[in-house]
Coordinates of C-alpha atoms in Angstrom, one line a residue:
Chain A
M1 CA 53.3 14.7 58.9
R2 CA 50.9 11.9 59.7
T3 CA 47.4 12.3 58.5
V4 CA 44.6 10.3 59.7
R5 CA 42.1 8.8 57.0
V6 CA 38.4 8.5 57.3
I7 CA 37.0 5.6 55.5
P8 CA 33.4 4.8 55.1
C9 CA 32.8 1.0 54.8
L10 CA 30.1 -0.6 52.4
D11 CA 29.0 -3.9 53.2
V12 CA 27.7 -5.3 49.8
D13 CA 25.3 -8.2 49.5
E14 CA 23.9 -9.0 46.0
G15 CA 24.9 -5.7 44.7
R16 CA 23.4 -3.7 47.5
V17 CA 24.9 -2.1 50.6
V18 CA 23.6 -3.4 53.7
K19 CA 24.6 -2.9 57.3
G20 CA 24.1 -5.1 60.2
V21 CA 24.5 -5.4 64.0
R22 CA 27.1 -7.6 65.2
F23 CA 27.3 -9.3 62.0
T24 CA 23.6 -10.1 61.6
D25 CA 20.3 -8.3 61.1
L26 CA 21.2 -6.7 57.8
F27 CA 19.1 -3.5 56.4
D28 CA 19.5 -2.1 52.9
A29 CA 21.3 1.1 52.9
G30 CA 21.5 1.7 48.8
D31 CA 23.4 1.3 45.7
P32 CA 27.1 1.0 46.4
V33 CA 28.3 3.0 43.2
E34 CA 26.1 5.9 44.1
L35 CA 27.0 5.9 47.8
A36 CA 30.7 5.5 46.8
A37 CA 30.4 8.6 44.6
R38 CA 28.5 10.6 47.4
Y39 CA 31.1 9.8 50.0
D40 CA 34.0 10.7 47.5
A41 CA 32.2 14.1 47.1
Q42 CA 31.9 14.4 50.9
G43 CA 35.6 14.3 51.2
A44 CA 36.3 10.5 51.9
D45 CA 39.9 9.6 51.8
E46 CA 39.3 6.1 50.9
L47 CA 36.4 3.5 50.7
V48 CA 36.2 -0.3 51.6
F49 CA 33.8 -2.5 49.9
L50 CA 33.2 -5.8 51.7
D51 CA 31.5 -8.6 49.5
I52 CA 29.6 -10.2 52.5
T53 CA 27.9 -12.9 50.8
A54 CA 30.9 -13.9 48.2
S55 CA 28.8 -16.5 46.3
S56 CA 30.0 -17.2 42.8
D57 CA 27.4 -15.4 41.3
N58 CA 27.7 -12.4 43.7
R59 CA 31.4 -12.3 42.8
R60 CA 30.5 -11.2 39.3
T61 CA 28.2 -8.6 40.7
M62 CA 31.0 -7.2 42.6
V63 CA 33.3 -7.1 39.9
D64 CA 30.7 -5.1 38.0
V65 CA 30.4 -2.7 41.0
V66 CA 34.2 -2.3 41.1
E67 CA 34.0 -1.5 37.3
R68 CA 31.5 0.9 37.6
T69 CA 32.8 2.6 40.8
A70 CA 36.4 2.9 39.2
E71 CA 34.7 5.0 36.2
Q72 CA 33.3 7.5 38.9
V73 CA 35.4 7.7 42.0
F74 CA 39.0 8.8 41.9
I75 CA 40.1 7.9 45.6
P76 CA 41.6 4.7 46.6
F77 CA 39.3 1.9 47.2
T78 CA 39.6 -1.6 48.6
V79 CA 37.5 -4.6 47.9
G80 CA 37.4 -7.6 50.4
G81 CA 35.2 -10.8 50.5
G82 CA 35.7 -14.0 48.5
V83 CA 39.2 -13.5 47.7
R84 CA 40.9 -17.0 48.0
A85 CA 43.6 -16.8 45.3
V86 CA 45.9 -14.6 43.3
E87 CA 43.5 -14.8 40.2
D88 CA 40.6 -13.6 42.4
A89 CA 42.7 -10.4 43.5
R90 CA 43.8 -9.9 40.0
R91 CA 40.3 -9.7 38.7
L92 CA 39.4 -7.1 41.2
L93 CA 42.6 -5.1 40.6
R94 CA 42.0 -5.4 36.8
A95 CA 38.5 -4.0 37.4
G96 CA 39.8 -1.0 39.2
A97 CA 40.2 -1.9 42.8
D98 CA 43.5 -0.3 44.5
K99 CA 43.7 -3.0 47.2
V100 CA 42.2 -6.4 47.9
G101 CA 41.1 -7.4 51.4
V102 CA 41.6 -11.1 52.7
N103 CA 40.3 -12.6 55.8
T104 CA 39.1 -16.1 55.9
A105 CA 41.2 -17.5 53.2
A106 CA 44.5 -16.0 54.6
V107 CA 43.7 -17.7 58.1
D108 CA 43.1 -20.9 56.2
R109 CA 46.4 -20.3 54.2
P110 CA 48.6 -17.8 55.3
Q111 CA 50.9 -18.2 52.5
L112 CA 48.2 -16.5 50.3
I113 CA 49.4 -13.1 51.8
A114 CA 52.9 -13.7 50.7
E115 CA 51.6 -14.6 47.3
L116 CA 49.6 -11.6 46.9
A117 CA 52.3 -9.4 48.2
D118 CA 54.8 -10.9 45.8
E119 CA 52.4 -10.5 42.8
F120 CA 51.0 -7.3 43.3
G121 CA 53.0 -5.4 46.0
S122 CA 52.2 -5.2 49.7
Q123 CA 50.4 -1.8 49.2
C124 CA 47.6 -3.9 47.6
V125 CA 47.2 -6.4 50.4
V126 CA 44.9 -5.4 53.2
V127 CA 44.3 -8.3 55.8
A128 CA 40.9 -7.9 57.7
I129 CA 41.0 -9.4 61.1
D130 CA 37.7 -10.0 62.8
A131 CA 38.6 -10.2 66.7
R132 CA 36.7 -11.1 69.8
R133 CA 37.7 -10.6 73.3
R134 CA 38.5 -13.9 75.3
P135 CA 37.4 -14.0 78.8
V136 CA 40.4 -13.6 81.0
P137 CA 40.8 -13.5 84.8
E138 CA 40.8 -10.2 86.1
G139 CA 44.2 -8.8 86.2
K140 CA 45.7 -10.9 83.2
P141 CA 46.6 -9.2 80.1
L142 CA 43.7 -8.9 77.7
E143 CA 43.4 -11.5 74.8
W144 CA 41.4 -11.7 71.5
E145 CA 40.7 -14.4 69.2
V146 CA 40.5 -14.4 65.4
F147 CA 37.2 -15.1 63.8
T148 CA 36.5 -16.0 60.3
H149 CA 33.6 -16.6 58.0
G150 CA 32.2 -13.2 58.6
G151 CA 32.3 -13.7 62.5
R152 CA 30.6 -17.1 62.6
T153 CA 33.9 -19.4 63.1
S154 CA 36.2 -19.4 66.0
T155 CA 39.7 -20.2 65.1
G156 CA 41.7 -20.5 68.4
I157 CA 44.2 -18.2 67.0
D158 CA 45.6 -15.2 69.1
V159 CA 44.9 -11.9 67.3
L160 CA 48.2 -10.1 68.3
Q161 CA 50.2 -12.9 67.0
W162 CA 48.2 -13.2 63.9
A163 CA 48.6 -9.5 63.3
E164 CA 52.3 -9.7 63.6
R165 CA 52.5 -12.7 61.2
C166 CA 50.3 -11.0 58.6
A167 CA 52.7 -7.9 58.6
A168 CA 55.8 -10.3 58.3
L169 CA 54.0 -12.2 55.5
G170 CA 53.8 -9.0 53.6
A171 CA 50.4 -7.3 54.4
G172 CA 50.4 -3.7 53.6
E173 CA 47.5 -2.8 55.9
L174 CA 45.4 -4.3 58.8
L175 CA 41.9 -3.6 58.8
V176 CA 41.0 -4.7 62.5
T177 CA 37.2 -5.1 63.6
S178 CA 36.1 -5.6 67.0
M179 CA 33.4 -8.2 66.8
D180 CA 32.5 -7.2 70.4
R181 CA 31.8 -3.6 69.4
D182 CA 30.5 -3.9 65.8
G183 CA 27.1 -2.4 65.4
T184 CA 26.9 -1.4 69.2
R185 CA 27.9 2.3 68.8
D186 CA 30.0 2.2 71.8
G187 CA 33.1 3.0 70.1
F188 CA 36.2 1.2 69.0
D189 CA 38.0 -1.5 71.2
L190 CA 40.8 0.9 71.8
E191 CA 43.1 -1.6 73.9
L192 CA 42.9 -3.8 70.6
T193 CA 43.8 -1.2 68.1
R194 CA 46.5 0.2 70.5
Q195 CA 48.1 -3.2 71.1
I196 CA 48.4 -4.1 67.6
A197 CA 49.7 -0.8 66.6
G198 CA 52.4 -1.3 69.1
R199 CA 53.6 -4.5 67.6
C200 CA 53.1 -3.9 63.9
S201 CA 54.5 -1.2 61.8
V202 CA 52.2 -1.3 58.8
P203 CA 49.3 1.0 58.8
L204 CA 46.2 0.1 60.8
I205 CA 42.5 0.8 60.2
A206 CA 40.3 0.6 63.3
S207 CA 36.9 -0.8 62.7
G208 CA 33.6 -1.6 64.5
G209 CA 31.7 0.3 67.0
V210 CA 31.6 3.9 66.0
G211 CA 28.3 5.6 67.1
E212 CA 29.5 9.2 67.4
L213 CA 32.3 11.5 66.0
D214 CA 34.1 11.4 69.4
H215 CA 34.7 7.7 68.6
L216 CA 36.7 8.6 65.6
V217 CA 39.0 10.9 67.5
E218 CA 39.4 8.3 70.2
G219 CA 40.5 5.7 67.4
A220 CA 43.2 7.9 66.1
V221 CA 44.4 9.3 69.3
D222 CA 44.0 6.6 71.8
G223 CA 43.8 3.6 69.6
A224 CA 46.9 4.9 67.6
A225 CA 44.9 3.9 64.5
D226 CA 46.2 5.4 61.1
A227 CA 42.6 5.2 59.5
V228 CA 39.2 5.1 60.9
L229 CA 36.5 3.1 59.5
A230 CA 32.6 3.5 59.9
A231 CA 29.5 2.3 58.2
S232 CA 26.1 2.9 59.9
I233 CA 26.7 6.6 61.1
F234 CA 27.3 7.5 57.5
H235 CA 24.9 5.4 55.9
L236 CA 22.0 6.6 58.1
G237 CA 22.9 10.1 57.2
E238 CA 23.5 11.1 60.8
F239 CA 27.0 12.5 59.9
T240 CA 28.7 13.5 56.7
I241 CA 32.3 12.5 56.1
A242 CA 32.8 16.5 56.2
D243 CA 31.4 16.5 59.7
A244 CA 33.7 13.7 60.7
K245 CA 36.7 15.7 59.3
R246 CA 35.7 18.9 61.1
H247 CA 35.4 17.0 64.4
L248 CA 38.7 15.4 64.0
A249 CA 40.5 18.5 63.0
A250 CA 39.0 20.5 65.8
A251 CA 40.2 17.7 68.3
G252 CA 43.9 18.2 67.0
V253 CA 43.9 15.2 64.5
S254 CA 45.6 16.1 61.3
V255 CA 43.2 15.2 58.4
R256 CA 42.8 16.2 54.9
P257 CA 40.0 18.8 54.9
A258 CA 36.8 17.8 53.2
Chain B
M1 CA 46.2 8.8 21.8
I2 CA 47.8 8.3 25.3
A3 CA 49.3 5.0 26.0
V4 CA 49.1 3.7 29.5
L5 CA 51.6 1.3 29.3
D6 CA 50.4 -2.3 30.4
Y7 CA 53.3 -4.3 31.5
G8 CA 51.5 -7.0 33.5
I9 CA 51.5 -5.3 36.8
G10 CA 48.6 -4.4 39.3
N11 CA 45.9 -1.8 38.8
L12 CA 46.3 0.2 35.6
R13 CA 42.6 0.8 35.1
S14 CA 42.4 3.7 37.4
A15 CA 44.9 5.8 35.4
E16 CA 43.1 5.0 32.2
K17 CA 39.7 5.8 33.7
A18 CA 40.8 9.1 35.0
L19 CA 42.3 10.2 31.9
Q20 CA 39.3 9.1 30.0
R21 CA 37.1 11.0 32.1
L22 CA 39.1 14.1 31.2
G23 CA 38.3 13.6 27.8
A24 CA 41.6 12.0 26.5
D25 CA 41.8 9.0 24.3
A26 CA 43.7 6.9 26.6
R27 CA 44.3 3.2 26.3
L28 CA 46.0 0.4 28.0
V29 CA 48.9 -0.8 25.7
D30 CA 51.1 -3.7 25.8
D31 CA 52.1 -3.7 22.2
P32 CA 55.4 -1.7 21.9
D33 CA 54.6 -1.0 18.1
V34 CA 51.3 0.7 19.2
A35 CA 52.8 2.4 22.2
A36 CA 55.4 4.0 19.7
T37 CA 52.7 5.7 18.0
A38 CA 51.2 7.5 21.0
D39 CA 51.2 11.2 21.4
G40 CA 51.6 10.8 25.2
I41 CA 52.8 8.1 27.3
V42 CA 51.8 7.3 31.2
L43 CA 53.9 4.8 33.0
P44 CA 52.1 3.6 36.2
G45 CA 53.5 1.2 38.5
V46 CA 52.8 -0.3 41.8
G47 CA 54.7 -2.9 43.9
S48 CA 58.5 -3.1 44.1
F49 CA 61.3 -1.4 42.0
G50 CA 62.9 -4.7 40.9
P51 CA 59.8 -6.5 39.6
C52 CA 58.5 -3.6 37.9
A53 CA 61.8 -2.9 36.2
S54 CA 62.3 -6.5 34.9
A55 CA 58.5 -6.7 33.8
L56 CA 59.1 -3.5 31.8
E57 CA 62.2 -4.7 30.2
S58 CA 60.7 -8.2 29.4
S59 CA 57.6 -6.4 27.8
G60 CA 59.7 -4.5 25.4
L61 CA 58.1 -1.2 26.6
D62 CA 61.2 0.1 28.1
R63 CA 62.6 0.9 24.7
V64 CA 59.4 2.7 23.8
V65 CA 60.0 4.9 26.9
I66 CA 63.6 5.7 26.1
D67 CA 62.8 6.4 22.5
A68 CA 59.6 8.5 23.5
V69 CA 61.5 10.7 25.9
S70 CA 64.3 11.3 23.5
R71 CA 61.6 12.5 20.8
G72 CA 60.1 14.8 23.4
I73 CA 56.8 13.0 23.6
P74 CA 55.2 13.9 26.8
F75 CA 55.6 11.3 29.4
L76 CA 54.1 10.9 32.9
G77 CA 55.6 8.2 35.4
I78 CA 53.3 7.5 38.5
C79 CA 54.6 6.1 41.9
V80 CA 56.9 3.1 40.9
G81 CA 56.5 4.3 37.2
F82 CA 58.2 7.5 38.3
Q83 CA 60.9 5.8 40.2
L84 CA 61.9 3.7 37.4
L85 CA 62.8 7.0 35.4
Y86 CA 65.9 7.1 37.9
E87 CA 69.1 5.1 37.6
G88 CA 68.3 2.6 40.5
S89 CA 66.8 2.3 43.7
E90 CA 67.9 1.0 47.4
E91 CA 64.8 -1.1 47.3
D92 CA 66.5 -3.4 44.8
P93 CA 70.2 -2.4 44.0
S94 CA 70.6 -5.2 41.4
A95 CA 67.9 -3.9 39.2
A96 CA 68.8 -0.7 36.9
G97 CA 66.3 2.0 36.2
L98 CA 65.7 3.7 32.9
G99 CA 68.2 6.5 33.9
V100 CA 66.2 9.0 32.1
L101 CA 66.6 11.3 35.3
A102 CA 69.8 11.5 37.1
G103 CA 69.9 10.2 40.8
A104 CA 68.5 7.3 42.8
V105 CA 65.4 6.2 44.7
R106 CA 66.0 6.1 48.4
R107 CA 64.1 4.6 51.5
L108 CA 61.9 7.0 53.3
P109 CA 63.3 8.5 56.6
D110 CA 63.3 6.4 59.6
G111 CA 61.1 6.9 62.6
V112 CA 57.8 7.1 60.4
K113 CA 55.5 4.2 59.1
H114 CA 56.6 2.5 56.1
P115 CA 54.8 2.8 53.9
Q116 CA 53.5 6.2 53.8
M117 CA 49.9 5.5 52.9
Q118 CA 48.0 8.6 53.2
W119 CA 47.1 12.0 51.9
N120 CA 49.7 14.8 52.3
V121 CA 50.2 18.2 51.2
L122 CA 52.4 19.3 48.4
D123 CA 55.2 21.9 48.9
V124 CA 55.6 23.0 45.4
T125 CA 58.8 24.7 44.2
R126 CA 58.2 25.1 40.6
S127 CA 56.0 22.9 38.3
Q128 CA 54.3 22.9 34.8
L129 CA 52.5 19.6 35.7
L130 CA 51.2 21.1 39.1
A131 CA 50.2 24.4 37.5
G132 CA 46.9 25.6 39.2
V133 CA 46.7 23.1 42.0
P134 CA 45.1 24.6 45.2
D135 CA 47.1 25.6 48.3
P136 CA 47.2 23.6 50.1
A137 CA 47.2 20.6 47.6
W138 CA 46.4 17.3 49.1
V139 CA 47.3 14.2 47.3
Y140 CA 47.4 10.5 47.9
F141 CA 50.7 8.5 48.5
V142 CA 51.4 4.9 48.9
H143 CA 55.2 4.2 49.0
S144 CA 58.2 3.3 50.9
Y145 CA 60.8 4.7 48.8
A146 CA 61.2 8.0 46.9
P147 CA 63.5 9.5 44.4
E148 CA 66.4 11.7 46.0
R149 CA 66.3 15.6 45.6
T150 CA 67.7 16.6 42.5
E151 CA 67.6 19.7 40.3
D152 CA 64.6 18.0 38.5
T153 CA 62.5 18.0 41.9
T154 CA 59.6 20.1 41.7
A155 CA 57.5 19.3 44.9
T156 CA 58.1 17.8 48.1
C157 CA 55.7 16.5 51.0
D158 CA 56.7 16.5 54.7
Y159 CA 57.0 12.6 55.9
G160 CA 59.7 12.6 58.6
G161 CA 61.5 15.4 56.6
P162 CA 61.2 16.5 52.9
V163 CA 60.2 13.6 50.6
V164 CA 60.3 14.2 47.0
A165 CA 56.7 14.1 45.5
S166 CA 57.3 15.2 41.9
A167 CA 60.1 15.8 39.2
E168 CA 60.1 17.1 35.7
R169 CA 62.7 17.7 33.0
G170 CA 61.7 18.9 29.6
A171 CA 58.5 16.8 28.9
V172 CA 59.3 14.3 31.2
W173 CA 57.1 14.3 34.5
G174 CA 56.8 12.0 37.4
T175 CA 54.8 11.9 40.6
Q176 CA 55.5 10.0 43.5
F177 CA 51.9 10.4 44.6
H178 CA 48.9 8.9 42.5
P179 CA 47.2 11.7 40.7
E180 CA 44.6 9.4 39.4
K181 CA 43.5 8.7 43.1
S182 CA 43.7 12.1 44.5
G183 CA 40.3 13.1 43.7
A184 CA 39.5 16.6 42.3
V185 CA 43.4 17.8 42.8
G186 CA 44.6 14.8 41.1
L187 CA 42.3 15.2 38.1
G188 CA 43.6 18.8 37.7
I189 CA 47.0 17.5 37.7
L190 CA 46.3 15.0 35.0
S191 CA 44.4 17.4 32.9
N192 CA 47.6 19.6 32.8
F193 CA 49.3 16.5 31.3
V194 CA 46.6 16.0 28.8
A195 CA 46.7 19.6 27.8
A196 CA 50.6 19.0 27.2
V197 CA 49.9 16.1 25.0
E198 CA 47.3 18.1 23.0
A199 CA 49.5 21.0 22.7
T200 CA 52.3 18.7 21.3
G201 CA 50.2 16.5 19.3
A202 CA 48.6 19.4 17.4

């Protein structure tokens, strides 16, 4: 049985949860540990924390957040942001994280993915991919480009090729964010997730663009995602995780009931 | 004291924290002499069978496990820590398991994604460890291999066919899923283990 996971994402800046539109315009959404506990109680299947500043001071703050979360929350959680080496990952895993997310550092040095997988196992290694559509002539296949540094830096790398390479290097899961959709509330980029799912056998988390509960269903069904991630619809209190689970189940998607 | 064996692999903190949350005196232990005095032992494990087997051996904690099992000390293996109880694994045919339980660890069925990384429902046949779990009991799995079905099997989940989710023999328990990451259901399972430790230690 395949069961789709619902994952709230907590972008953390200086120890606070923030949420932006298209990677900018941040607003404060609360204490990360408090929010994590609330989402656990609502039936979240996993949590993702992204440390979006990742300065060296903030990294210590993040370890503290991870330790406090691990004392209260007994569902899996991933921590990403600022992981550049095996030792950064070890610090987060020892603090209680179950998986670490890598993005920019993996693009700069893909071997990092293999090092992390060798050291901790693939199941610990989530590669986050920030994807933006490239303009292509009408009728040509769609293309996406990998962006790094929180979406600020273009790399020229093709997303589909990069996703395959990540899986081959030992990534246990891909967290794919559409930068075109992030914060727009227009729904996931379903072509993007479907094409990656068609090429890679590792689990895929769809991210970016959720504005209503039908978008979660689309991600799981049309987007072929194994997990659906959203932030603002949950942070703003519009919908609970339980609402999302009920909606998915009513649409015929197998989920763990809240 | 419950010793959560620390043999240098990934996240051991969550098993320790979950047991502490239940009021147990749980500690990460890397010293075999200290582990040998424990009233209960938890062997976590993430990653691959071979590296975990060799890390356990070089830590010297493998002998503690064998000895504790022979003395009937309550023992819980989780994920790869569960797999290590068997004789060997298809994942790493050159590595030997502890052989506490008969049988081998096999790759998950074809036609489904590897790893299984999701919540799934337990189909429980009989189990002391899983006593009192709700029906359905949802628990969290992350694995590409699982032990084969034997007479020790106590629960399965459906993932391209029945996949072994737990086993027990005497005071030796094992779960392929992560009770420490399975929310309230998982904490309930761990509390059964803690109760067994307290009953034996008293």
